[in-house]
Structures are given as C-alpha cells and as structure tokens.
XYZ file of C-alpha atoms in Angstrom:
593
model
C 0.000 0.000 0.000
C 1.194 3.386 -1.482
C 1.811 5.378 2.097
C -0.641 8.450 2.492
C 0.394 12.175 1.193
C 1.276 14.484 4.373
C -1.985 16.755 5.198
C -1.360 20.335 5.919
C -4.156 21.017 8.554
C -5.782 24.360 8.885
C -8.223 26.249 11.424
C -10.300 29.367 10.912
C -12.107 30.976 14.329
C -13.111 34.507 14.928
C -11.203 35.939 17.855
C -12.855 38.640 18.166
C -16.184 40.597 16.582
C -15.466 43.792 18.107
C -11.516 44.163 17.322
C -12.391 42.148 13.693
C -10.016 39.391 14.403
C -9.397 35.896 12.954
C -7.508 33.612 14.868
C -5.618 31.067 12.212
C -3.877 27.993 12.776
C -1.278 25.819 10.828
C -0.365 22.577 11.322
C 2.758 21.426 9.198
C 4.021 17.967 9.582
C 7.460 16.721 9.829
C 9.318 18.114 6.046
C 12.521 17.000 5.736
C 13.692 20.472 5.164
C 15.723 22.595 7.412
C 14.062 25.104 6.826
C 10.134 26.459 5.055
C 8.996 29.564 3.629
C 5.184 30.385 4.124
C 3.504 33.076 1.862
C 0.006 34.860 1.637
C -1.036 35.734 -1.821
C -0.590 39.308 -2.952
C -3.610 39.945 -4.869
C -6.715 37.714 -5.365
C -7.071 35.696 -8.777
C -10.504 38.349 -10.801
C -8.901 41.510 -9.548
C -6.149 42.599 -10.824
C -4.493 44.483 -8.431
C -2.056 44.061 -5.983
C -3.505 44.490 -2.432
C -0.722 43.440 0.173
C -3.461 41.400 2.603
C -0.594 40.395 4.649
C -0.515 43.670 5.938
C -3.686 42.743 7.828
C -1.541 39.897 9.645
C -0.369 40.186 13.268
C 0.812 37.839 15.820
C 2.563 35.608 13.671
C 4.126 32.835 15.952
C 5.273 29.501 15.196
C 6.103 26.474 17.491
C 7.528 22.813 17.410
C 5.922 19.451 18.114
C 6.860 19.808 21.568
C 5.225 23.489 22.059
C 8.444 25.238 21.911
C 9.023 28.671 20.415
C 11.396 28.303 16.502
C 12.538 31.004 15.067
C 10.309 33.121 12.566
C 12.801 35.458 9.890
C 10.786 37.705 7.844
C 11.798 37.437 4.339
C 9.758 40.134 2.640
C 6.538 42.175 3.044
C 4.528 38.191 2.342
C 6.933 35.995 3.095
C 8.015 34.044 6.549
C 10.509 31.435 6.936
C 10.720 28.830 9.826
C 13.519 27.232 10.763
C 11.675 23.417 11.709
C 15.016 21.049 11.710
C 12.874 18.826 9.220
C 10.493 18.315 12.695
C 6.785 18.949 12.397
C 5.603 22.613 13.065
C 2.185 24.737 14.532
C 2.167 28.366 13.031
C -0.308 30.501 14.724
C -1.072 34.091 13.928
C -4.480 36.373 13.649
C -5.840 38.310 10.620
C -7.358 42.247 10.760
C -10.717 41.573 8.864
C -12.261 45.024 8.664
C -12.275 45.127 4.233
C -16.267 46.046 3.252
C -15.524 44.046 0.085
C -15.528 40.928 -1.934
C -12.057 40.541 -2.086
C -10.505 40.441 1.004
C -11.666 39.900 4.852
C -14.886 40.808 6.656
C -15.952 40.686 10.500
C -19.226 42.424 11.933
C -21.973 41.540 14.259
C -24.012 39.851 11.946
C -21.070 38.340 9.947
C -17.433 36.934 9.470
C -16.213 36.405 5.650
C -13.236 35.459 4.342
C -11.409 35.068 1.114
C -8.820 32.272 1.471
C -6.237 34.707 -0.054
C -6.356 36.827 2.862
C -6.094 34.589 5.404
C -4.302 30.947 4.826
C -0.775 31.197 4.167
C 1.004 28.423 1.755
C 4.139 26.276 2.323
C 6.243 26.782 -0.551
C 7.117 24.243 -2.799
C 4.062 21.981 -1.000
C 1.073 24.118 -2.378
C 0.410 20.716 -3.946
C -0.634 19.149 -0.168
C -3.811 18.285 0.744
C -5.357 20.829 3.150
C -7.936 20.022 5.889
C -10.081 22.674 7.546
C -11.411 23.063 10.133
C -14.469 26.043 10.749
C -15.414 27.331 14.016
C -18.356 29.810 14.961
C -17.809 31.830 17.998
C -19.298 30.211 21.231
C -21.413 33.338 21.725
C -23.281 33.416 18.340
C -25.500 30.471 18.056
C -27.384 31.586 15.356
C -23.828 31.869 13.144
C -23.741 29.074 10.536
C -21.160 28.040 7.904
C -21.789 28.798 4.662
C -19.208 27.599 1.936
C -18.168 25.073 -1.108
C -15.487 23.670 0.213
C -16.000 19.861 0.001
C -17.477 19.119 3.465
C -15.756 15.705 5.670
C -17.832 16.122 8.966
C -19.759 18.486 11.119
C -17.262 21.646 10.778
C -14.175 19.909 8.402
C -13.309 20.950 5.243
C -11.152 19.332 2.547
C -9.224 20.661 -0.501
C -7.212 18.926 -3.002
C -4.536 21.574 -2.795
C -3.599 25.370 -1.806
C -5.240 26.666 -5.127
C -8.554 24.702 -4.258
C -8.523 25.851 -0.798
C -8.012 29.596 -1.252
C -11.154 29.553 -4.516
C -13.891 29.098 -2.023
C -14.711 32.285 0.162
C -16.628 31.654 3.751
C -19.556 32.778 5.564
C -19.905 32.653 9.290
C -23.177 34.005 10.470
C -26.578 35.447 10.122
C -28.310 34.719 6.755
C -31.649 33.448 4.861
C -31.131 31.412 1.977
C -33.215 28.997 -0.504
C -31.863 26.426 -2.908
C -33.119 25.652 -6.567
C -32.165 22.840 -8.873
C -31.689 23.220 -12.057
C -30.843 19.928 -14.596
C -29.635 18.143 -11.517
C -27.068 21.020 -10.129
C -28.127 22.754 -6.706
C -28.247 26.306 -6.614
C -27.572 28.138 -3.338
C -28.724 31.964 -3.132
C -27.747 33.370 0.346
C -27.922 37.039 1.904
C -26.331 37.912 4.871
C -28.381 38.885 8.039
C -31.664 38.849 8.616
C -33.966 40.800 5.996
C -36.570 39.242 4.434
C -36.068 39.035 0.537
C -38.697 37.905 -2.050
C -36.880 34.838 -2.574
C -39.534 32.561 -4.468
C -39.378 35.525 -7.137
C -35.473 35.879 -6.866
C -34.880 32.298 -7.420
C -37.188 31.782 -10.063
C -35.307 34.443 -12.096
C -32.437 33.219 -11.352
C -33.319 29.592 -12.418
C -33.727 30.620 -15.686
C -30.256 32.765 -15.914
C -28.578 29.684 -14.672
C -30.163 26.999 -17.206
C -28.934 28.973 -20.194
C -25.327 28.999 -18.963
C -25.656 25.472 -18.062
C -27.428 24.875 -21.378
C -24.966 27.190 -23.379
C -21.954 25.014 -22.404
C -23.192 21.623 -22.283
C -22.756 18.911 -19.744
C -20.795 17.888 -18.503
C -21.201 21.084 -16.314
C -18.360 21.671 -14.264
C -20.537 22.105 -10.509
C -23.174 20.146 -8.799
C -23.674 22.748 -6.104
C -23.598 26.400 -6.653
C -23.088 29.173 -3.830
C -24.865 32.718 -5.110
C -23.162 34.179 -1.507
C -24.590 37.646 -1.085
C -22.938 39.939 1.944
C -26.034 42.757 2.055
C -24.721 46.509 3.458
C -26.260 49.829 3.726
C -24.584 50.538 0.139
C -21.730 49.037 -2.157
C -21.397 46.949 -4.973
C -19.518 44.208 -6.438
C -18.920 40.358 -7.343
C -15.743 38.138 -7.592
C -16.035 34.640 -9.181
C -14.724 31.444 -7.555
C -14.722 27.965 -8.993
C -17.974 26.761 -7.504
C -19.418 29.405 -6.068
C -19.446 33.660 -5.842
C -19.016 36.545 -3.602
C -21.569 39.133 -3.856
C -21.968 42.634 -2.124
C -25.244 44.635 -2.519
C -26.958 47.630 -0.869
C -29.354 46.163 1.645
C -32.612 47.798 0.400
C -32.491 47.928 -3.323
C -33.507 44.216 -3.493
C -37.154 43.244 -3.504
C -38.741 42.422 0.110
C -41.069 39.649 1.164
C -44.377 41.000 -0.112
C -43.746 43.492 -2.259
C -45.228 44.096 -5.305
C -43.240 42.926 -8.511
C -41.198 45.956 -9.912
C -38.645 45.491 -12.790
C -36.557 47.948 -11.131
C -32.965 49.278 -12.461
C -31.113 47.720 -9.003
C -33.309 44.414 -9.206
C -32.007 43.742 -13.242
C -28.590 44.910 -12.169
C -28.735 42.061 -8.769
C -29.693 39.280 -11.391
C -27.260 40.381 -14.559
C -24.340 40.628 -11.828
C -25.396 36.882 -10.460
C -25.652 36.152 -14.229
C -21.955 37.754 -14.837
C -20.597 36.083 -12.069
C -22.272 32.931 -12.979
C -20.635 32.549 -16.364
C -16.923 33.135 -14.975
C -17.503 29.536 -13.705
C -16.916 28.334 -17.354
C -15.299 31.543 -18.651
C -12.302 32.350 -16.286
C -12.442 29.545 -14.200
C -11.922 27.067 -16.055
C -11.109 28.913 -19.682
C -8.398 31.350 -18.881
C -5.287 33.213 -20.223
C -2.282 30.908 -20.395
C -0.179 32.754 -17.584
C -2.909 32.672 -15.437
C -3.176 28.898 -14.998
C -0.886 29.336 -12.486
C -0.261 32.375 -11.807
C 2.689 34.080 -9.627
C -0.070 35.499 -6.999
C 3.218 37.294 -4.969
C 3.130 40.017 -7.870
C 1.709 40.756 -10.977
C 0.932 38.894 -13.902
C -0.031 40.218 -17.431
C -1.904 39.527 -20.084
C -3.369 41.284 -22.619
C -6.700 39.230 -22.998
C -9.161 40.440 -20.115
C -11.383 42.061 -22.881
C -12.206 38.414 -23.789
C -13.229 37.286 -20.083
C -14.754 40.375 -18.655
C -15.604 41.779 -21.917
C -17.622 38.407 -23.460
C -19.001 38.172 -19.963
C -20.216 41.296 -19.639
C -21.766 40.663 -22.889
C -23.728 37.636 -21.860
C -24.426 38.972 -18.385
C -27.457 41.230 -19.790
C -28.081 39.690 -22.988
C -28.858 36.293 -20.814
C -31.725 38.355 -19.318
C -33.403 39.362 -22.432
C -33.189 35.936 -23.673
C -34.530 34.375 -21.138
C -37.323 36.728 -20.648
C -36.426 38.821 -17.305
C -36.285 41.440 -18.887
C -38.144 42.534 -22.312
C -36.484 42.997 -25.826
C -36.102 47.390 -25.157
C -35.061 46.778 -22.107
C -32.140 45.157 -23.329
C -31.266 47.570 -25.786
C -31.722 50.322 -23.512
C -29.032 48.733 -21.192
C -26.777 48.757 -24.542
C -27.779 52.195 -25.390
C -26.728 53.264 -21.725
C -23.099 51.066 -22.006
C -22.505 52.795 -25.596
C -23.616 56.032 -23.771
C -20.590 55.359 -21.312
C -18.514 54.653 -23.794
C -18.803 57.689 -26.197
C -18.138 60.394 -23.042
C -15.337 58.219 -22.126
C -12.361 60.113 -24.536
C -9.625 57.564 -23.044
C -10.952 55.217 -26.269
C -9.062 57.076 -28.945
C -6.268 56.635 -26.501
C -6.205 53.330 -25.247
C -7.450 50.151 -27.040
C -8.861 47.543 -25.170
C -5.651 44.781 -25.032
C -3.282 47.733 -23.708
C -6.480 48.208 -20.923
C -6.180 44.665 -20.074
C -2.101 44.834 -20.027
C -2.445 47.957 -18.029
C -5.502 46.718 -15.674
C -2.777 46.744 -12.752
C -1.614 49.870 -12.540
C -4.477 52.081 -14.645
C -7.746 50.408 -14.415
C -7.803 48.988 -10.893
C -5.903 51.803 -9.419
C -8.569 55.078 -11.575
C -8.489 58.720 -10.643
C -11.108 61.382 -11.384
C -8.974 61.720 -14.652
C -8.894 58.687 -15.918
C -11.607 58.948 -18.075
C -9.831 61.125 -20.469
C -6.852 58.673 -20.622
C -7.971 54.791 -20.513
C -10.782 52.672 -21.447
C -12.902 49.708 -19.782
C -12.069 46.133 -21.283
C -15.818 45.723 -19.132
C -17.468 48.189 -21.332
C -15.930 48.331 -24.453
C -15.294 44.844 -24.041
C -18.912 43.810 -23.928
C -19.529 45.934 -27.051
C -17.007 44.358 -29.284
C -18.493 40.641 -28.170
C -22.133 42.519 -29.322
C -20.705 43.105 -32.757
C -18.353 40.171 -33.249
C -21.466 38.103 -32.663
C -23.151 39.760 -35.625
C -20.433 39.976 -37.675
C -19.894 35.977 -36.757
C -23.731 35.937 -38.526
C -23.552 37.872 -41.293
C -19.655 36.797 -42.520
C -21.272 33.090 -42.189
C -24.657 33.468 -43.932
C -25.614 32.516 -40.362
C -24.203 29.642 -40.185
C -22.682 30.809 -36.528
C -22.385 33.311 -33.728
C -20.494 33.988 -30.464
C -22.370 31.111 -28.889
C -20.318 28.733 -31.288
C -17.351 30.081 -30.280
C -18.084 30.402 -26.788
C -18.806 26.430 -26.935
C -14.859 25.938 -29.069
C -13.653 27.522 -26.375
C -14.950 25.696 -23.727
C -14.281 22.129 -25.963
C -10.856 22.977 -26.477
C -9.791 25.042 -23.361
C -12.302 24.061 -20.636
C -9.644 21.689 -19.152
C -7.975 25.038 -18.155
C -4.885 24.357 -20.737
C -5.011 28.123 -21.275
C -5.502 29.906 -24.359
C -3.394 31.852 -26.493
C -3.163 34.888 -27.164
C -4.794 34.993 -30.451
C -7.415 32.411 -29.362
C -10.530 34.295 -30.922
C -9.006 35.442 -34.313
C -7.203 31.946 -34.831
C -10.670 29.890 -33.600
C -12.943 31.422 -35.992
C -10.471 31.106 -38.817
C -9.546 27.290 -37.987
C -12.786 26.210 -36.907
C -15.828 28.571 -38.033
C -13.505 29.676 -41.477
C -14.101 33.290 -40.712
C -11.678 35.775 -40.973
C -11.922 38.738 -38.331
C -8.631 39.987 -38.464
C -9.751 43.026 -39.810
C -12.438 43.642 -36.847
C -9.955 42.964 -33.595
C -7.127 45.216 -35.174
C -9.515 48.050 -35.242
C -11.828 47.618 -32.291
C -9.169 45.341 -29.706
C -6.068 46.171 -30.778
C -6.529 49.332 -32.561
C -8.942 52.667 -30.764
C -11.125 52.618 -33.529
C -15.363 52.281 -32.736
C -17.156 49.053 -33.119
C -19.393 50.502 -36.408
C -22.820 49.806 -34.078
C -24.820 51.754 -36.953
C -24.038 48.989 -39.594
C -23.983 46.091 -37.669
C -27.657 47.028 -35.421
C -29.210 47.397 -39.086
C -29.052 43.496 -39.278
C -30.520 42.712 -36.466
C -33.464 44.917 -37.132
C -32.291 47.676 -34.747
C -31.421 51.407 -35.333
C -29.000 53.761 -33.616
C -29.193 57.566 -32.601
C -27.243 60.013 -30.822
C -28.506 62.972 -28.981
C -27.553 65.434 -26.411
C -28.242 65.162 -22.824
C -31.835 64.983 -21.327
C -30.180 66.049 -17.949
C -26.990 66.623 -16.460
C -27.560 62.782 -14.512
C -28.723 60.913 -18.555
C -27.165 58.007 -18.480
C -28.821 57.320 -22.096
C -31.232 55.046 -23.695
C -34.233 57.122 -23.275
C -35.564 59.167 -26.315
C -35.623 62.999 -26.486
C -38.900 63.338 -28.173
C -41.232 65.847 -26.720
C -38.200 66.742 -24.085
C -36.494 69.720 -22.850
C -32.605 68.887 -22.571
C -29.936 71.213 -21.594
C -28.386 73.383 -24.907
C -25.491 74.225 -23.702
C -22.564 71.775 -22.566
C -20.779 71.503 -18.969
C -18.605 68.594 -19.337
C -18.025 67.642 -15.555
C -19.035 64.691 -12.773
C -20.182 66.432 -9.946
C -21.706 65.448 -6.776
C -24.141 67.252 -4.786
C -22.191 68.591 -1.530
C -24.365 70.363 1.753
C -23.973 74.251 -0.634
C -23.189 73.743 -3.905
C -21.509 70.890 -6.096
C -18.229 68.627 -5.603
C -16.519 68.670 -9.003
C -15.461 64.944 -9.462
C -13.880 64.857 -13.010
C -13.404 67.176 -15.644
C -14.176 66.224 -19.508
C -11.194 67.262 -21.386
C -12.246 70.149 -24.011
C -15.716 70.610 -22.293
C -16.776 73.844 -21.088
C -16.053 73.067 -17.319
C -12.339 71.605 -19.111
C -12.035 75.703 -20.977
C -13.409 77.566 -17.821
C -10.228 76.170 -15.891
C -12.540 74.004 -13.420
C -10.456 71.081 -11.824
C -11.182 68.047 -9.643
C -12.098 68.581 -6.318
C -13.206 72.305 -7.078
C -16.587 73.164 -5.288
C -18.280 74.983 -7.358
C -20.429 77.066 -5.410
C -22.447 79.548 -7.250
C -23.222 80.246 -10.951
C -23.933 83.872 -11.777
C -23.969 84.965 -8.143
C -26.679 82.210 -7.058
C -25.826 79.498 -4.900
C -25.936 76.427 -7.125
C -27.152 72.752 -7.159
C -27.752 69.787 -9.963
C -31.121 70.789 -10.517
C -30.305 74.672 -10.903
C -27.238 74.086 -12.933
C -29.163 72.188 -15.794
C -32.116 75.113 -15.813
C -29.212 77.605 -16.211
C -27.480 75.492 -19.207
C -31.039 74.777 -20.670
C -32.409 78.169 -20.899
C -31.159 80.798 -23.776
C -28.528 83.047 -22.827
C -26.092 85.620 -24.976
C -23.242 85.898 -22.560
C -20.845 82.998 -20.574
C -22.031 81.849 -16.774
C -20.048 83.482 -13.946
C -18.728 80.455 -11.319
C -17.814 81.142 -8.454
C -15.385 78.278 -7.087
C -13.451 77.573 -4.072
C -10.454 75.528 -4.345
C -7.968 74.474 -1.752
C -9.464 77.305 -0.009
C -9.139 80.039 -2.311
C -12.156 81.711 -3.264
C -11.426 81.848 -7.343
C -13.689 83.416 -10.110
C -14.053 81.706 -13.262
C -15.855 81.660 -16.762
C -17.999 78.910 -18.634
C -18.516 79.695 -21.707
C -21.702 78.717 -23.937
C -20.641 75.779 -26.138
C -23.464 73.646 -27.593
C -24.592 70.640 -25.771
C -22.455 67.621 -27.435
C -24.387 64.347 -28.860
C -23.168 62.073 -26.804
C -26.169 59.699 -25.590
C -27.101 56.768 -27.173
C -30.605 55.718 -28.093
C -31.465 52.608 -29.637
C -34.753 51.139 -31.281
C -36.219 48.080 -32.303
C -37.509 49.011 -35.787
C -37.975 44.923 -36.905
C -39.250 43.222 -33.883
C -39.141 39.747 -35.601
C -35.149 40.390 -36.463
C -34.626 41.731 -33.289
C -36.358 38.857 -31.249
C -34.801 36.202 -33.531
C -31.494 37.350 -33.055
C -31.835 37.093 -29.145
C -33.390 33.602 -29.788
C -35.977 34.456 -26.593
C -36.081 30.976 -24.688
C-alpha cells in the first residue's frame, strides 16, 4: 500500500467581533527540510491588483511538536521562513478583517467572511498538499452558521485537493436566509447575509432561468453540482468576484425586492440578477477557460496579459443579454441597457487613446488603481469589451450566412480550453479562422487592438435595430431614453459632480468641455453660478435656458475663493438611443427561450 500524502491542517475561528479578528492555525508535519517559507497571496485571482493582505496579519508565531518557540525570519513584506530542523511545526497568527468588500476579509456583528487569499498562508514548494479545515463559529453566536463550497468531511471539516482549491472558495460565518433551486440536476444556493426578508420565491425563479442557459450554453458535462450565489447585504456598495464553484456578492441592503412586495422590474433588481448572471458565467469563462499565464499564476506580484477584454468583456456581454433571452427582462429593455453602455462609452475620450488589449495589459496599474482623470486617458475592457463581443457576434452571422455566432465560439472555447490548458493569445481570431472559417482579423485590429469604434450603426441594421445620438436629457442621462417631446440642456458643462451640503463637488473634468475651458479642476466646489448658490437641478435650468453671454462660477479651491468663466458651447451628442424598428429580427437574433 502506497503510504498516504502528508496533510497540511488548517483552522479558521473569529477571535474577536469587536476588534475584527481571525484567529488562524497551521499545522505542518514533519518536512525534511531545514528550513520552510510560508507566503500569503498578494492579490486575489478576478482583480487585478495588488492588495498586500498580509498587511492585515499580526501575531505571527510559530512552534515545534513539543510546544516550543522556533525562530520566525521575515523574508519580505509576504513571506516568513521557519527554521523546523525537518520536525513537524504549529504556526499561529491572527488576521485584521475590517475590508467592506468581496475581495478580502470581513468581521461584523451579523457576519465573518473570508477570502482564502487573505487569510491561509502556503508552504512553498508543498502548495500541492492536501489541506484540511477546520471552521469554528464563535461560542457566543449560536445563530452563526457556515456557509461555503469547500467539500465538506464532517460536522465543521473541510477538505481541498490543494492550496489553489482551498483559497477559490470564500466563507460565511453568520446570520443569513437562503433557498436552494435545482436546475438539470445542479443545486443552486442563493444566500444574503443577516436577517432581511427578501422575495426569494421571485429571486430564485429568475435566477433559475439565468442559470439553465449557462448550463445549457456550455453543455454537460457542467463543471458544478452545487452552486453558492453568496450575497454579503450593506447599507450601500457593490460588487462580485467569481470562484470555482461558487461567488461573492456585495449589494446595498434595500435595493432588493422584500417579502411581499409588489413585482417591480426595477434598475437595481435587473442589475442584482445580470451581476449573479456575470458572475455565474466566470464559472466556465475564467475559471476554467483562462489566459495561459494565469493557470498558475505568480499570486506574490503581478501577472499580465493582454486578454481580459475576452473574459470580462464576453461576460459582460452575456451577463445582460442572458436576461433578455430568457425573458427577465423585455427585448427594449435590453437595448436600452446597450444604449446606456454605448452612452458610457462615447463620453469616455480615453478610447481614442487606449485600445482595449493595452487596458487589459495595463488593468494593474491604470484600471484597478482610476483617478477622477482617468476617463480622459484609458478605457474599460468591461465596457468596451462587452460591445465588441455585441458586434463580433453579428459579424460571426452575417460573414457566415448565419451559419454561426459567439455562442459557437463560446462552446470551441470551452471544448478545447475548458480543461484550463489556457488559451493563447490569439485564441478568438485563430478559432474562428480554424474552426468557423471566418476571418476577423480586420475587426480585432480596429476595435481590440486598434482605438477605432465598433461601427454599431451597420452592424444594429441586421438585427433589425437602429441607432441615434442625442444630447443630454439632464446633467444625470445616463442614455437610452428618447428625447422626443423633451427639454434637454443646450449648452454643454462637461463635468461629474456630486451634490455637496452648498453647492456641487466637481469629481472629473471632460477634457475640451466647457467646465475643461473655464479652468474648473477636480475637487473644485463649485459654489455659485452667476452669483446664485448652485445645485444639480439649478445648474441644468441655467445650461437649458437661452442666454447671450458665458455663466459666472464662483469656485473655491484648496481654499481660495477663485472666479471663473464657462462659456456657452453647444450641448455635445453624446447619448445613445437605440430602437427596435424589426421586432421579428430583433427577437430572432436574441433567440428568446
């Protein structure tokens, strides 16, 4: 008999609820190495930035079999090494959890949450170990339960194959509701945090159909039998961060439907089921399908690649689309969504600047880590992304005689990547060459590679949809709404601003706008306009009425009372509207299930 691989045995406690403390223990057994090196991850695999969670580590203590202190050198800011004499070892040390997020560490009243990047350490060179795990609520919270998809042993032990496995499943300890749904034989898990009462029959039945046409999309085998939807509910924030079986979700606590309510297709109840849908579809589509250098990646520092417009971008595709096809959400909703992501996209000048591979490169050090002025300089591989998987699709149909579209090559992928090989990267060009016979050469060096517009007019013609572009209905249009019959500002402004207790926070500045030509900057408060004290409702009657001479501002800055000038340009077209003008094209192309 083969003798059995050396465990590396884990606990997880919360030490404390008021201080936000994780205790965390490490059981090594006897190495024959003089010495190991432990390391925490320096960023968390879906967000690409480098976040330094060990500097949420204290107490970090290590002893022998026999209880007695070794010696601990630190090597760098992530990196301990023990000396163990080849003898088994205990390594004790607690983790700050106070990170509002769904990337890091978490501890409340009604909650501890973890990522397993911010809180188990690895042995180098033995990340290939099984790990055991053990859970334990705090004595004083009997109501806390365990909520994770981590294969389960026994009462509160946890297994993993390996490091990697162990650190891809986030936990919950504490208060929450939850229901499950199946769907094709896979179990479903949606679970908020705390106590409120959601309209879960209504939630899950949405959701039910989101997550049969992913499952359906790829095929079986799927790669899950259970599925964790893991919601942390606050007063307000946003986000989601894919794991292999299971996501981490963070949503403002009352922009969900309640128990009881009346049905309302509301803006934050489509955006709650297209980010479970998103998140959903990184289970195939990141997961499993990846970049090359990130099957395994170096998580102690950075680690490029120029292909995040295909995983976020195709995602962010589906993540909407899936809603219109399934019938959540109605045909013009849909394409208002569109009209409101091409909206972004048009104010956003960083897109004659940056083309959506360089954003990817660059997602390190320019898109994670945005200023108010990086609007003017970069561009989302999210947004734009999504838009160039909208028109490759079509352009898939119509260079094919619709013979295929992005679902095909979504499914190539998946066939001849889903075993996380890693793709190459000129994956999508060389796929629909090889395999669909295709050429799109021409489309990716303008619209990935290149700064150059996806050409929406052409392409929405053949789906039986048309495309306008208007000025402003407000100050706050986000687009997608038509200006028939409406009064819109005429003249143009050209700044983010946020409403502050007398007069407006200026939060970015649109290069060669009027605000950009008056000389306001970020972080100006602007004040007063022509000697009245000003809000966002004032400021738009002031641009929207005639006027034959420039707006006075009155602005402090870095407090300096300063005088300034906006002059009267014209109001640019920059919103997008879209319509359905051939229903029958338009419904066939989103093949409504």
């Amino acid at each position: 008999m083969a003798p059995q691989s050396p465990v590396l045995q884990y606990s997880l406690s919360v030490n404390s609820v008021s201080q936000h403390l994780f205790d965390v223990t490490l059981s090594i057994p006897a190495i024959d190495s003089e010495h190991l090196k432990l390391s925490l991850p320096g960023w968390i695999p879906g967000s690409y930035m480098v976040r330094d969670f060990s500097r949420n580590i204290v107490n970090f203590s290590a002893t022998n079999s026999k209880g007695q202190p070794i010696e601990v050198t630190l090597l760098d800011k992530q990196q301990w090494q023990l000396t163990t004499g080849g003898e088994a070892a205990e390594v004790t040390y607690q983790v700050y959890a106070f990170d509002l997020s769904v990337r890091s560490a978490y501890i409340n009243d009604e909650y501890a949450f973890c990522n397993g990047t911010s809180v188990f350490v690895s042995v180098s060179g033995f990340e290939h170990l099984p790990c055991e795990l053990v859970i334990k609520s705090p004595a004083n919270k009997p109501d806390w339960q365990i909520e994770t998809t981590l294969p389960h042993l026994e009462d509160n032990r946890f297994i993993s194959a390996d490091y990697d496995e162990l650190i891809d499943h986030p936990i919950f300890i504490g208060e929450c509701t939850s229901a499950d749904f199946e769907v094709d034989g896979v179990t479903f898990t949606l679970m908020f945090s705390g106590t409120t009462e959601y309209d879960m029959p209504r939630l899950c039945a949405d959701l039910e159909k989101v997550c049969q046409h992913h499952l359906s999309l790829f095929g079986k085998p799927y790669p899950v039998k259970h599925y964790l939807f893991m919601t942390l509910i606050a007063n307000e924030g946003y986000g989601g961060l894919e794991h292999r079986s299971s996501t981490a979700l963070l949503f403002p606590r009352f922009e969900l439907p309640l128990a009881g309510e009346p049905e309302e297709l509301s803006d934050s109840y489509v955006n709650f089921i297209s980010l479970c849908s998103h998140e959903l579809f990184h289970t195939w589509h990141v997961k499993r399908i990846k970049p090359d250098v990130m099957v395994v990646p170096d998580l102690s520092q950075e680690t490029y690649t120029d292909q995040l417009w295909i995983y976020e971008g195709f995602t962010s595709f589906y993540d909407d689309v899936t809603l219109a096809r399934v019938g959540v959400i109605p045909p013009e909703r849909y394409f208002k969504i569109v009209a409101q992501n091409l909206t972004r996209l048009y104010k956003n000048a960083g897109r004659f600047k940056q083309s959506i591979a360089e954003s990817s490169f660059y997602a390190w050090n320019k898109f994670y880590k945005q200023d108010a002025g990086s609007i003017n300089h970069i561009v989302s591989y999210y947004n734009k992304g999504g838009i160039v998987a909208l028109g490759l699709d079509i352009l898939l149909r119509e260079r094919s005689n619709s013979q295929y579209n992005l679902d095909d090559l979504m499914r190539l992928l998946w066939a001849q990547y889903g075993d996380e090989s890693g793709t190459p990267a000129n994956v999508i060009e060389q796929l629909c060459r090889d395999e669909l016979n295709v050429n799109i050469k021409d489309y990716l060096d303008a619209v990935v590679y290149g700064t150059e517009d996806v050409a929406m007019d052409s392409l929405l013609e053949h789906i039986g949809v048309s495309q306008s572009v208007q000025t402003p209905l407000s100050l706050q249009d986000k687009g997608g709404d038509e200006a028939a019959g409406k009064v819109s500002p005429r003249y143009d402004f050209g700044a983010v601003t946020k409403d502050a207790d007398t007069g407006l926070l200026i939060q970015a500045v649109l290069e060669d706008s009027a605000a950009c030509q008056a000389g306001l900057q970020i972080n100006d408060k602007l004040i007063a306009v022509d000697s009245y004290v000003v809000n966002s409702k004032l400021l738009q009657r002031l641009l929207t009425v005639p006027n034959d001479k420039p707006l006075a501002l009155s602005v402090i800055r870095d407090g300096r009372l300063l005088n300034l000038t906006l002059p009267l340009l014209p109001a640019q077209a920059q919103n997008c509207v879209l319509k359905i003008t051939d229903e029958e094209k338009a419904v066939a192309w989103l093949g409504r299930q």
